[in-house]
PDB file of C-alpha atoms in Angstrom:
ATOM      1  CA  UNK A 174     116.685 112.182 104.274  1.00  0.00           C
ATOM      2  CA  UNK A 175     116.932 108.689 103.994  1.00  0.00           C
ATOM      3  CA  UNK A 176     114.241 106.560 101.446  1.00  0.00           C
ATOM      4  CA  UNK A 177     112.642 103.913 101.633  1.00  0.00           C
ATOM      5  CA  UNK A 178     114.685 100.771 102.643  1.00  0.00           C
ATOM      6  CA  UNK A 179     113.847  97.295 101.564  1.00  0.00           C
ATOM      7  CA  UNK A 180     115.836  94.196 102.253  1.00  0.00           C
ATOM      8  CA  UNK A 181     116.599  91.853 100.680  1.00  0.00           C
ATOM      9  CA  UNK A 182     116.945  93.306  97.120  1.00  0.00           C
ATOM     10  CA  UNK A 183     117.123  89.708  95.893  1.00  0.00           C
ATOM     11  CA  UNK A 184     115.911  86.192  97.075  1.00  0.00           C
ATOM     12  CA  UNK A 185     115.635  82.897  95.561  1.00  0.00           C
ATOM     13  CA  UNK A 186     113.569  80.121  97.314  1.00  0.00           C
ATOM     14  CA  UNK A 187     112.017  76.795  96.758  1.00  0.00           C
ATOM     15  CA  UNK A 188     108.359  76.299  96.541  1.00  0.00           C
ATOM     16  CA  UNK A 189     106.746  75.360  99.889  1.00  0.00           C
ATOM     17  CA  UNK A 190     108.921  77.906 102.025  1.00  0.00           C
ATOM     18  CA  UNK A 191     108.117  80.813 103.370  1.00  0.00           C
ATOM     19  CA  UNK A 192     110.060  84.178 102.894  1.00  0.00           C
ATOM     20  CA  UNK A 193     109.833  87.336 105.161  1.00  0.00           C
ATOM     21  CA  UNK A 194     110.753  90.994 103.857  1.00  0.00           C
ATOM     22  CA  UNK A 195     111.282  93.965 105.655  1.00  0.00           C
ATOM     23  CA  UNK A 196     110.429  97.440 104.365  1.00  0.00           C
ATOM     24  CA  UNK A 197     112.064 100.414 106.462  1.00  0.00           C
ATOM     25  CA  UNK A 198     110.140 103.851 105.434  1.00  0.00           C
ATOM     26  CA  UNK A 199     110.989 107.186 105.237  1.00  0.00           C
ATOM     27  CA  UNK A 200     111.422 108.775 108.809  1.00  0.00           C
ATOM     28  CA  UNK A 201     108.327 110.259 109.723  1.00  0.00           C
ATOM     29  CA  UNK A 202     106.195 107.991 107.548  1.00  0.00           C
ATOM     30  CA  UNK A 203     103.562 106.065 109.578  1.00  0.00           C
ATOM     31  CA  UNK A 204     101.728 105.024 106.766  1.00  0.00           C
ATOM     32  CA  UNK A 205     103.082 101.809 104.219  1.00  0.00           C
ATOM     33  CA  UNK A 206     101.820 100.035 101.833  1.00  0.00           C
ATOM     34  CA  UNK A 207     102.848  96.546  99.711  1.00  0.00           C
ATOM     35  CA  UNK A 208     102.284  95.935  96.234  1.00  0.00           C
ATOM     36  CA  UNK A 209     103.191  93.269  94.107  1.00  0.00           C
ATOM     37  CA  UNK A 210     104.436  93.590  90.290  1.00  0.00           C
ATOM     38  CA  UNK A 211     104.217  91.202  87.876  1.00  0.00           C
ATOM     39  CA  UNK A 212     104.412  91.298  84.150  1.00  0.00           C
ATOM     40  CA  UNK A 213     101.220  90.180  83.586  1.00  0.00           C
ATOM     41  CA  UNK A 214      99.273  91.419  86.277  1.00  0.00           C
ATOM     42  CA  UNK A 215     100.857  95.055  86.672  1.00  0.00           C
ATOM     43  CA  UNK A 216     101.067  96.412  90.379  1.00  0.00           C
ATOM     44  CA  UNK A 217      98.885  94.740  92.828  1.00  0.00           C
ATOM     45  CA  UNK A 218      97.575  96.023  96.234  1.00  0.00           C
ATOM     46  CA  UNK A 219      98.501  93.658  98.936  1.00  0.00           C
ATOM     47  CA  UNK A 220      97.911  95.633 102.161  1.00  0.00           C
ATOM     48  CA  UNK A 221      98.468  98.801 104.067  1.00  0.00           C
ATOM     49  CA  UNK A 222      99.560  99.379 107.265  1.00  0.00           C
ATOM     50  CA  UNK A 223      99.282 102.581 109.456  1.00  0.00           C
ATOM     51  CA  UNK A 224     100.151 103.054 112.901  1.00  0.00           C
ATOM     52  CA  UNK A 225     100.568  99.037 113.674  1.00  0.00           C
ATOM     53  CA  UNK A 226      96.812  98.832 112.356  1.00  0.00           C
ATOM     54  CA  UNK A 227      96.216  97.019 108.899  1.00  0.00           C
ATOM     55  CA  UNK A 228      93.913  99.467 107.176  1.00  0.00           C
ATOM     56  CA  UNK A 229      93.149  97.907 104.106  1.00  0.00           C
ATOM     57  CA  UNK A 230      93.849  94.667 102.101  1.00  0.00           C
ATOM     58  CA  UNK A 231      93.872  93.935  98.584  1.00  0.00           C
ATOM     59  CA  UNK A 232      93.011  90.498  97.091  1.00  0.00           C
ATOM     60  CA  UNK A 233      95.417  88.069  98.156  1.00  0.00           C
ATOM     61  CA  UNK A 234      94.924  84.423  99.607  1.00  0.00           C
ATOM     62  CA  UNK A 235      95.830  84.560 103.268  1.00  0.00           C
ATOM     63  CA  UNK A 236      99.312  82.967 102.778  1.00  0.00           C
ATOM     64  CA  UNK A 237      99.932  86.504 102.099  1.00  0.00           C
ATOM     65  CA  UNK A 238     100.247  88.963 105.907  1.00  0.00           C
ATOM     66  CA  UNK A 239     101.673  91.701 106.954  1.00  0.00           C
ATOM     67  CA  UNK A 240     102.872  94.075 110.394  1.00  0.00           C
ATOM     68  CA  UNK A 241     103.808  96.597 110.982  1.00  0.00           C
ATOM     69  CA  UNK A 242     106.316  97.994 114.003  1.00  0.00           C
ATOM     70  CA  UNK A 243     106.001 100.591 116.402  1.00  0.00           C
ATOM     71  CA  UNK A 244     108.903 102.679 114.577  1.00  0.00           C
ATOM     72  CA  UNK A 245     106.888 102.103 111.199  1.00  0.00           C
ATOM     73  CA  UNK A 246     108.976  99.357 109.971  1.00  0.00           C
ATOM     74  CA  UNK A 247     107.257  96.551 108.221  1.00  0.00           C
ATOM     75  CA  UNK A 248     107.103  93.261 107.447  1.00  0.00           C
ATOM     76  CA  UNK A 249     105.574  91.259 105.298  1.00  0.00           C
ATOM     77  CA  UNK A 250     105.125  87.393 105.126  1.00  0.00           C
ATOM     78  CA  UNK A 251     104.370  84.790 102.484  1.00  0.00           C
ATOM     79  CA  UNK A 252     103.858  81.087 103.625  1.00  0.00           C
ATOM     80  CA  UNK A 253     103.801  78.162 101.629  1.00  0.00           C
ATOM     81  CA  UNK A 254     105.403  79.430  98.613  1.00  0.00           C
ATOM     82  CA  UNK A 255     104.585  79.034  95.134  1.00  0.00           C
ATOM     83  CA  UNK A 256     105.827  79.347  91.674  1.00  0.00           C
ATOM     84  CA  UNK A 257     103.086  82.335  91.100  1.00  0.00           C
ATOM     85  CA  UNK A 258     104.596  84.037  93.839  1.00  0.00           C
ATOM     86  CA  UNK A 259     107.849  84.780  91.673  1.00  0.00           C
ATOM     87  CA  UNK A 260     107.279  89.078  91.952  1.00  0.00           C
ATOM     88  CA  UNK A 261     108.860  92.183  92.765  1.00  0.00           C
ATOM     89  CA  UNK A 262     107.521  93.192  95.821  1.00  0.00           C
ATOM     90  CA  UNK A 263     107.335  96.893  96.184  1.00  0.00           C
ATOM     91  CA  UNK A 264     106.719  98.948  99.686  1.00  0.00           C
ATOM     92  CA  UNK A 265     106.209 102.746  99.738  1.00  0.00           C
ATOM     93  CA  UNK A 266     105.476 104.681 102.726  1.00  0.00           C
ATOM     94  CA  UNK A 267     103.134 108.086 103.257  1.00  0.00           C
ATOM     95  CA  UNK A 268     103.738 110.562 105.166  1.00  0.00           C
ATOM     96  CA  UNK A 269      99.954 111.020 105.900  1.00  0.00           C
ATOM     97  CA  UNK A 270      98.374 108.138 104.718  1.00  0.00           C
ATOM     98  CA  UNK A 271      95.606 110.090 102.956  1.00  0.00           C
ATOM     99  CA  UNK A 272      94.773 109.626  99.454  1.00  0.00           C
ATOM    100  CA  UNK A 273      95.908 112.873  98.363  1.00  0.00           C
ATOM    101  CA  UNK A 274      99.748 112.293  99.127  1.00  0.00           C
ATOM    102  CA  UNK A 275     102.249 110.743  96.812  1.00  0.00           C
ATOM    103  CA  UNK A 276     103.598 107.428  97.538  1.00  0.00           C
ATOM    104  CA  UNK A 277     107.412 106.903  97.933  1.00  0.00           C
ATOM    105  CA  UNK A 278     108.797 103.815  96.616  1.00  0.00           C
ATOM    106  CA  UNK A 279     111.766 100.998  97.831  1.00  0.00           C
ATOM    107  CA  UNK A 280     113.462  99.328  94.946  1.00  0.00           C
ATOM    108  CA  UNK A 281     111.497  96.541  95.714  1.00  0.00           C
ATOM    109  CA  UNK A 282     112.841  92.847  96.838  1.00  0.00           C
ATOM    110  CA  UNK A 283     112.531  90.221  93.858  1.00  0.00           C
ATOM    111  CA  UNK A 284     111.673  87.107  94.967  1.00  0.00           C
ATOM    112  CA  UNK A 285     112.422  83.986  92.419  1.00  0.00           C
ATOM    113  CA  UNK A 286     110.363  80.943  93.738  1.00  0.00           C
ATOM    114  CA  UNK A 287     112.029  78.068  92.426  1.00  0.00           C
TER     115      UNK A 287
ATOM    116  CA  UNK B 197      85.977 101.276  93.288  1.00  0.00           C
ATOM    117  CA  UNK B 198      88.240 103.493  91.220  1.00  0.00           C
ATOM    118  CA  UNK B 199      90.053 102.044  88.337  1.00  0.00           C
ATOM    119  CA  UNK B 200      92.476 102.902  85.985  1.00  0.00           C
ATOM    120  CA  UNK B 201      93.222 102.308  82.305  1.00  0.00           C
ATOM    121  CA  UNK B 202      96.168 102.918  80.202  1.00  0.00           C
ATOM    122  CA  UNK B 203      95.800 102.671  76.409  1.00  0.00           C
ATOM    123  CA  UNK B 204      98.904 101.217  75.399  1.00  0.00           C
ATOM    124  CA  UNK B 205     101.590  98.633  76.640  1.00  0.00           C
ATOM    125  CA  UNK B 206     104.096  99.845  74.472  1.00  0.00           C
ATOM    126  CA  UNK B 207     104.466 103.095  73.107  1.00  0.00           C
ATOM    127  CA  UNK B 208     107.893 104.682  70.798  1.00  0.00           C
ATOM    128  CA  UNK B 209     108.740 107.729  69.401  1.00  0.00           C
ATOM    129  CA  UNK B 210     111.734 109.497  68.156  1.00  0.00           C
ATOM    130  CA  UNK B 211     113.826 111.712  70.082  1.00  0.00           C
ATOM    131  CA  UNK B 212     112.744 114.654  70.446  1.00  0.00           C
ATOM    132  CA  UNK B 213     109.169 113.902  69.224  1.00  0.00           C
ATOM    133  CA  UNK B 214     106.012 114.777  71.595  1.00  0.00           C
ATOM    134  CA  UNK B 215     105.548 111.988  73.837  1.00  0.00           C
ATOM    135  CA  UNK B 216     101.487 111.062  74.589  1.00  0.00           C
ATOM    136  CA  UNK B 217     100.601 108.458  77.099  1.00  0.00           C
ATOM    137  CA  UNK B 218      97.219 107.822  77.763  1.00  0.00           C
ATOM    138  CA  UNK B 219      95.322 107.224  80.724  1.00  0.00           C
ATOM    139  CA  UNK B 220      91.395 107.175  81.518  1.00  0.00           C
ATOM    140  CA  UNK B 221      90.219 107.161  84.965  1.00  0.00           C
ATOM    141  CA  UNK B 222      86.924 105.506  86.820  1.00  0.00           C
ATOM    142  CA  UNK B 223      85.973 107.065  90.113  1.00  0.00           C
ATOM    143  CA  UNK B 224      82.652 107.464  92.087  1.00  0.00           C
ATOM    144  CA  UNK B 225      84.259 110.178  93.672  1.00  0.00           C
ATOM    145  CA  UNK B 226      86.685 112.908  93.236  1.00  0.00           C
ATOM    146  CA  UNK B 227      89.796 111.563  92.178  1.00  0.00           C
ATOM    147  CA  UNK B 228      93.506 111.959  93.254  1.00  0.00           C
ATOM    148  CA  UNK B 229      95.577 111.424  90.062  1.00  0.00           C
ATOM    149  CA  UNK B 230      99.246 110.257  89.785  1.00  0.00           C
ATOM    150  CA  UNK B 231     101.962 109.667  87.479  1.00  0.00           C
ATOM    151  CA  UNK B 232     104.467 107.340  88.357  1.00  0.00           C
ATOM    152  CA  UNK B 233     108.056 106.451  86.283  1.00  0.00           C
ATOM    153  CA  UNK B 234     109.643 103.587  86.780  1.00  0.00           C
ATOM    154  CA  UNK B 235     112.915 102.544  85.920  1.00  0.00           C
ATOM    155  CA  UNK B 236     114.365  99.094  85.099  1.00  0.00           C
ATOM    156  CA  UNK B 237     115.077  97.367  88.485  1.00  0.00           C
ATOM    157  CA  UNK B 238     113.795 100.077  90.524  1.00  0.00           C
ATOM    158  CA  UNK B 239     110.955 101.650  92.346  1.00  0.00           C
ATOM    159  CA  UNK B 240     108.490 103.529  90.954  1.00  0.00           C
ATOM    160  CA  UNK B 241     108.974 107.677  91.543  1.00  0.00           C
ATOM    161  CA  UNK B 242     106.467 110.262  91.292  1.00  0.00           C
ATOM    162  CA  UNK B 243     105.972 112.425  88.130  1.00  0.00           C
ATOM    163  CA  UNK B 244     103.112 115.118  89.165  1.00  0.00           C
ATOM    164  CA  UNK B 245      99.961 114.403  90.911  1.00  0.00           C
ATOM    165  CA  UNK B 246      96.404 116.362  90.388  1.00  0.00           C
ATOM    166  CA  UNK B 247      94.444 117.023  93.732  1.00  0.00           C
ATOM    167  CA  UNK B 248      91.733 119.273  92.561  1.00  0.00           C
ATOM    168  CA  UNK B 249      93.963 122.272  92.272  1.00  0.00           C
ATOM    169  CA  UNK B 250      94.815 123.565  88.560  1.00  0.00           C
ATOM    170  CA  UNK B 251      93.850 121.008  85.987  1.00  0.00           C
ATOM    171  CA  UNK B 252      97.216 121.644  83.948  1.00  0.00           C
ATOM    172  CA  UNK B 253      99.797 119.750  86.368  1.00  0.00           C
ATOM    173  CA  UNK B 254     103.523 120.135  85.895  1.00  0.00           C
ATOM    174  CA  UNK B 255     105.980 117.575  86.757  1.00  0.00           C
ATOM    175  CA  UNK B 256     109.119 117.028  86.907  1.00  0.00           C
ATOM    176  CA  UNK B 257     112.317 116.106  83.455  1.00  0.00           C
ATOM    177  CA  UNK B 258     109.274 118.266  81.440  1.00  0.00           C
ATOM    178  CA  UNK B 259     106.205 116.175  81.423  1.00  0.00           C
ATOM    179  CA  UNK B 260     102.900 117.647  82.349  1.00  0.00           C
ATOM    180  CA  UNK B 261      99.340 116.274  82.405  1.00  0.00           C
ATOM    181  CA  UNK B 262      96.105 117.702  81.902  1.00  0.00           C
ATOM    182  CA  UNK B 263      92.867 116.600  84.292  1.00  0.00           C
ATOM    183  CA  UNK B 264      90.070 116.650  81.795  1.00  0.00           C
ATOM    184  CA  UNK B 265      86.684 115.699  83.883  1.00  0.00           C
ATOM    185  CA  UNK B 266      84.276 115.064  81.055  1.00  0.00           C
ATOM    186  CA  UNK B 267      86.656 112.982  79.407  1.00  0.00           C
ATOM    187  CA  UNK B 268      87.591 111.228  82.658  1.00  0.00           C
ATOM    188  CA  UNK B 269      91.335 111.044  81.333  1.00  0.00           C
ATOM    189  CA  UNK B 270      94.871 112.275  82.518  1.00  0.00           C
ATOM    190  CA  UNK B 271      97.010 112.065  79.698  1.00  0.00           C
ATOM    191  CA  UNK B 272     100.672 112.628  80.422  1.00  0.00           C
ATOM    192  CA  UNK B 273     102.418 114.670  77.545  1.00  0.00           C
ATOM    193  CA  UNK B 274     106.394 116.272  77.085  1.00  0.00           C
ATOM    194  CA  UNK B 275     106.613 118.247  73.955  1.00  0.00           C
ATOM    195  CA  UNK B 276     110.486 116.482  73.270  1.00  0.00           C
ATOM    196  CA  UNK B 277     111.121 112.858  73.769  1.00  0.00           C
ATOM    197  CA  UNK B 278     115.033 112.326  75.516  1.00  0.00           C
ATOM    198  CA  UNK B 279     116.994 108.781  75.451  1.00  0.00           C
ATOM    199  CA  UNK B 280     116.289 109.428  79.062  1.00  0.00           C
ATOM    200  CA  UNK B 281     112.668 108.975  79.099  1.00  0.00           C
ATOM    201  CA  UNK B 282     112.545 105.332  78.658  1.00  0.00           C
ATOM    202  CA  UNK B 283     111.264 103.959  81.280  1.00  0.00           C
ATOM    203  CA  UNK B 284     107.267 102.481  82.443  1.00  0.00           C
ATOM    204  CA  UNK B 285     104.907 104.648  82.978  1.00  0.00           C
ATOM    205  CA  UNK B 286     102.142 104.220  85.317  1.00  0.00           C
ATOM    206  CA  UNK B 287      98.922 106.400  86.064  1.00  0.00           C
ATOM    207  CA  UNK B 288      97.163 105.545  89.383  1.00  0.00           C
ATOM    208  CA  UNK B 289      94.463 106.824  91.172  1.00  0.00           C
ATOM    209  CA  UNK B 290      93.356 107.107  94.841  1.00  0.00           C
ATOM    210  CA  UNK B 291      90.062 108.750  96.585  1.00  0.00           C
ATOM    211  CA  UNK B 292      89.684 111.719  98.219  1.00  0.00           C
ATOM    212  CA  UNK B 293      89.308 111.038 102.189  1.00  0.00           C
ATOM    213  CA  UNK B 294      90.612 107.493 101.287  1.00  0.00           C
ATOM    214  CA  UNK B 295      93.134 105.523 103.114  1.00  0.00           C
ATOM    215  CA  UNK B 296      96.286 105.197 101.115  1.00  0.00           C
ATOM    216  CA  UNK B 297      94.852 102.486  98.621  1.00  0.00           C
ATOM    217  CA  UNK B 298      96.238 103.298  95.278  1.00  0.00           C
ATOM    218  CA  UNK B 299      95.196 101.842  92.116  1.00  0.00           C
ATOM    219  CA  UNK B 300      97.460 101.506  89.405  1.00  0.00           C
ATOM    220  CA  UNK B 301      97.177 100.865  85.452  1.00  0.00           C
ATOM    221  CA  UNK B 302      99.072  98.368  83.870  1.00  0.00           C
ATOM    222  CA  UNK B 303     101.838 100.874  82.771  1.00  0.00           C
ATOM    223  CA  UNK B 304     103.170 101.750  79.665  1.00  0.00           C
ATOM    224  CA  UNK B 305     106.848 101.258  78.397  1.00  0.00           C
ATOM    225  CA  UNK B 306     108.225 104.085  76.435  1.00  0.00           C
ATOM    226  CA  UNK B 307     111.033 103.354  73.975  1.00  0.00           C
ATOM    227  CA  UNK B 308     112.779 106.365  72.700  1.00  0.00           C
ATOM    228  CA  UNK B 309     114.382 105.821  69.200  1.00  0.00           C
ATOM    229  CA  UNK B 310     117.341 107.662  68.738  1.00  0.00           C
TER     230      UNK B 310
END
């Protein structure tokens, strides 16, 4: 069975852009969810998505969306770049999207804001 | 709001020495419990997870963890440190009957001293 799935692994872009990555989950998966991982700030909740529907959001400035896709594929977005937003940007998918069930991780895309 | 704290940034020991990380949870309600590795430049991978079954939880390479309610703590424990355990470690927590919001600590590096 196929993982997680997120492209690009690497991306380097200037401040002001924006930058779209895509997060393919594990089949069967309808729920995923984004995190971002800094070394200062650890792994931050940005959102989860389940069935198309945004469930719940974590504490980002709106320059920061999502979507998901009817096959579970996501997406998220980041507008108006800036230096701050240099991360690894982690998706993991759920089967379930209950509580009790593990998360499974992509590698993450690392975005350099330059 | 569940939280999670992990006593340590940095912890070494010699191979084949008891490895201890530390982690204390905050939760209004019963808690899901995770351990996460995570190697360098990739995802983060399940360890074991408590979900109100046994407290003693066995994972996978030989670590365990132990749910202790009245200490609100999970530490994660493997009686013999391998070159192959260093890695981050991260503890997280989610709520039972929660949507698939998962808090994480701010991890702990393990070196492993040969």
């Amino acid at each position: 069975k196929a993982g997680v799935t997120q492209t690009p692994r690497y991306l380097i872009k200037t401040r002001g852009q924006q930058v779209t990555l895509s997060c393919s989950p594990i089949s069967g998966h309808r729920s995923v969810s984004w995190y971002q991982q800094t070394p200062g700030q650890g792994l931050q909740f940005l959102f989860e998505y389940f069935s198309e529907t945004q469930r719940n959001k974590g504490n980002f400035p709106g320059r920061f969306s999502g979507r998901q896709f009817s096959n579970s594929r996501s997406e998220m977005n980041v507008s108006t770049l800036e230096l701050g937003d240099s991360a690894l940007y982690l998706c993991a998918s759920n089967p379930t999207g209950q509580g009790d069930t593990e998360a499974f991780f992509g590698q993450g895309t690392r975005l350099t804001v330059v | 709001a569940q939280s999670v704290t992990q006593l340590g940034s940095h912890v070494s020991v010699s191979e084949g020495a008891l490895v201890l990380l530390r982690c204390n949870y905050s939760s209004s309600v019963p808690p899901y419990l995770f351990w996460y590795v995570q190697y360098p430049n990739q995802g983060l991978q399940l360890l074991l997870k408590y979900t109100s079954a046994a407290t003693l939880v066995k994972g996978i390479n030989g670590f365990e963890a132990e749910f202790k309610k009245s200490e609100t703590s999970f530490h994660l424990t493997k009686p013999s440190a391998h070159m192959s355990d260093a890695a981050e470690y991260f503890c997280a927590v989610s709520v039972s009957g929660g949507y698939q919001k998962v808090t994480f600590g701010t991890g702990t590096k393990l070196q492993v001293i040969p």
